[in-house]
Amino acid sequence: MNFKITLLPGDGIGPEVVGEAVRVLETVAAKYKHTFNFQERLMGGCSIDKYGSSLTDETLADCKASDSVLLGAVGGPKWDDPKAKDRPERGLLALRKGLGVFANLRPVKVHPSLVDVSPLKPEKLKGVDILVIRELTGGLYFGQPKMREIKDGHERAVDTLEYYDHEIRRIVNLAFELAKGRRKKVTSVDKANVLESSRLWRQVATQIGNENPDVELEHTLVDTASMKLITAPASFDVVVTENMFGDILTDEASVLAGSMGMLPSASLGEAGVGLFEPIHGSAPDIAGTGIANPIGTILSSAMMLRHSFKLESEACAIEDAVYRTITDGARTADLGGKLTTRQMTDEIIKRIEEN
Ligand code: IPM
Ligand code: MG
């Protein structure tokens, strides 16, 4: 089959890890006789430098006109001026909103041979297999008003945490659907003891729970959830939560997997184009040194094959190869090893080809 993929490598280590994922996708294309047509565009800081905008209308239109989007990372100290009119992160948020990808799936699994890389006790990590579903186009990141002003002689800043019932319903419904193919448990994370938006979230989640009696629903406050992620991570199956809660909890959850560099994500909407990106950032401190872990992006490309292209065997071929590569002891620096980004990918490619 034939697919058109827009690449948005972005900033920092983004271009390095996306380049490696492309090599993996080309390996899959050759082996399974597909054609992936790649088109590369600028987004983030690099787009500010070239076009004066972190996401141009043309780039968004090109993304919408493709079958799928693979993104590296955006941001870096060069564009960190708090007074700047545009920021790399704005481009990312505008892209997510523009594509309508409201559901961000962030699977967190612990590879048995990486148990020692995580700072947690090995017995806590046994059986950890969590799917965090982060709401991605609403909540605190997008609510209006969002502004700064001088009021009564003081500088004042406002962000708004806002949700409509239909925004909550569609994401919690997805959580229940996905839980049915897993261990049939949904943990809805909110702050209903304080926030009105969370009380609506809990009300909608409870309704959906009643409509799906075959799935266990548990409500957990976000502060408690952050503690339980460390003390009892294996107790979670599917976790569904507000945009910023999900951002914070998934960085925390990545510690379970040994490194942020391991974790992929898929952002999906009702239909249309999916957006696939590792959960890690642009890591400016190691950009250009060739030591970044490419696995988060490579596993994101596997999620692209599964969710956007319905190529389940091909997705599994990548995931199996990554699994075996780690089992065989291949390690980049973040995992305590010495392999470069390219060497790690070579190991994965070899195992896809051999299989
Ligand atoms: C993520 C990142 C982004 C987010 C930043 C770069 C805007 O932290 O994808 O988790 O907060 O969503
Ligand atoms: Mg984040």
PDB file of N, CA and C and ligand atoms in Angstrom, residues 92 96 104 106 134 141 243-244 246-251 260 278-281, ligand 2:
ATOM      1  N   LEU A  92       3.428  23.542  18.109  1.00  0.00           N
ATOM      2  CA  LEU A  92       3.007  22.174  18.429  1.00  0.00           C
ATOM      3  C   LEU A  92       1.537  22.147  18.863  1.00  0.00           C
ATOM      4  N   ARG A  96      -1.628  20.290  16.972  1.00  0.00           N
ATOM      5  CA  ARG A  96      -2.546  19.329  17.612  1.00  0.00           C
ATOM      6  C   ARG A  96      -3.993  19.784  17.448  1.00  0.00           C
ATOM      7  N   ASN A 104      -4.422  11.611  23.161  1.00  0.00           N
ATOM      8  CA  ASN A 104      -2.998  11.303  23.103  1.00  0.00           C
ATOM      9  C   ASN A 104      -2.744  10.010  23.894  1.00  0.00           C
ATOM     10  N   ARG A 106      -0.424   7.290  25.401  1.00  0.00           N
ATOM     11  CA  ARG A 106       0.965   7.145  25.840  1.00  0.00           C
ATOM     12  C   ARG A 106       1.131   5.832  26.608  1.00  0.00           C
ATOM     13  N   ARG A 134      -4.234  10.952  27.398  1.00  0.00           N
ATOM     14  CA  ARG A 134      -4.200  12.357  27.774  1.00  0.00           C
ATOM     15  C   ARG A 134      -5.083  13.153  26.831  1.00  0.00           C
ATOM     16  N   TYR A 141      -4.406  24.023  28.691  1.00  0.00           N
ATOM     17  CA  TYR A 141      -3.532  24.480  27.607  1.00  0.00           C
ATOM     18  C   TYR A 141      -4.251  25.436  26.646  1.00  0.00           C
ATOM     19  N   ASN A 243      -5.598  17.429  29.965  1.00  0.00           N
ATOM     20  CA  ASN A 243      -4.378  17.731  29.224  1.00  0.00           C
ATOM     21  C   ASN A 243      -3.140  17.923  30.111  1.00  0.00           C
ATOM     22  N   MET A 244      -3.176  18.868  31.024  1.00  0.00           N
ATOM     23  CA  MET A 244      -1.949  19.134  31.782  1.00  0.00           C
ATOM     24  C   MET A 244      -1.661  18.050  32.816  1.00  0.00           C
ATOM     25  N   GLY A 246      -2.179  15.011  32.349  1.00  0.00           N
ATOM     26  CA  GLY A 246      -1.583  13.933  31.545  1.00  0.00           C
ATOM     27  C   GLY A 246      -0.152  14.237  31.158  1.00  0.00           C
ATOM     28  N   ASP A 247       0.132  15.508  30.897  1.00  0.00           N
ATOM     29  CA  ASP A 247       1.505  15.911  30.575  1.00  0.00           C
ATOM     30  C   ASP A 247       2.415  15.580  31.754  1.00  0.00           C
ATOM     31  N   ILE A 248       1.985  15.966  32.929  1.00  0.00           N
ATOM     32  CA  ILE A 248       2.829  15.780  34.122  1.00  0.00           C
ATOM     33  C   ILE A 248       2.950  14.288  34.477  1.00  0.00           C
ATOM     34  N   LEU A 249       1.809  13.602  34.481  1.00  0.00           N
ATOM     35  CA  LEU A 249       1.843  12.184  34.902  1.00  0.00           C
ATOM     36  C   LEU A 249       2.652  11.311  33.943  1.00  0.00           C
ATOM     37  N   THR A 250       2.686  11.671  32.652  1.00  0.00           N
ATOM     38  CA  THR A 250       3.432  10.799  31.730  1.00  0.00           C
ATOM     39  C   THR A 250       4.947  11.007  31.834  1.00  0.00           C
ATOM     40  N   ASP A 251       5.379  12.208  32.172  1.00  0.00           N
ATOM     41  CA  ASP A 251       6.822  12.356  32.451  1.00  0.00           C
ATOM     42  C   ASP A 251       7.171  11.524  33.682  1.00  0.00           C
ATOM     43  N   MET A 260      12.892   8.483  29.542  1.00  0.00           N
ATOM     44  CA  MET A 260      11.931   9.207  28.688  1.00  0.00           C
ATOM     45  C   MET A 260      12.123   8.827  27.230  1.00  0.00           C
ATOM     46  N   PRO A 278       7.487  11.066  19.941  1.00  0.00           N
ATOM     47  CA  PRO A 278       7.965  10.556  21.232  1.00  0.00           C
ATOM     48  C   PRO A 278       7.524  11.519  22.326  1.00  0.00           C
ATOM     49  N   ILE A 279       7.473  11.054  23.572  1.00  0.00           N
ATOM     50  CA  ILE A 279       7.018  11.989  24.624  1.00  0.00           C
ATOM     51  C   ILE A 279       8.155  12.890  25.107  1.00  0.00           C
ATOM     52  N   HIS A 280       9.394  12.555  24.747  1.00  0.00           N
ATOM     53  CA  HIS A 280      10.502  13.378  25.237  1.00  0.00           C
ATOM     54  C   HIS A 280      10.591  14.705  24.490  1.00  0.00           C
ATOM     55  N   GLY A 281      11.395  15.615  25.009  1.00  0.00           N
ATOM     56  CA  GLY A 281      11.561  16.927  24.404  1.00  0.00           C
ATOM     57  C   GLY A 281      12.753  16.975  23.474  1.00  0.00           C
TER      58      GLY A 281
HETATM   59 MG    MG B   2       5.388  16.751  28.366  1.00  0.00          MG
END
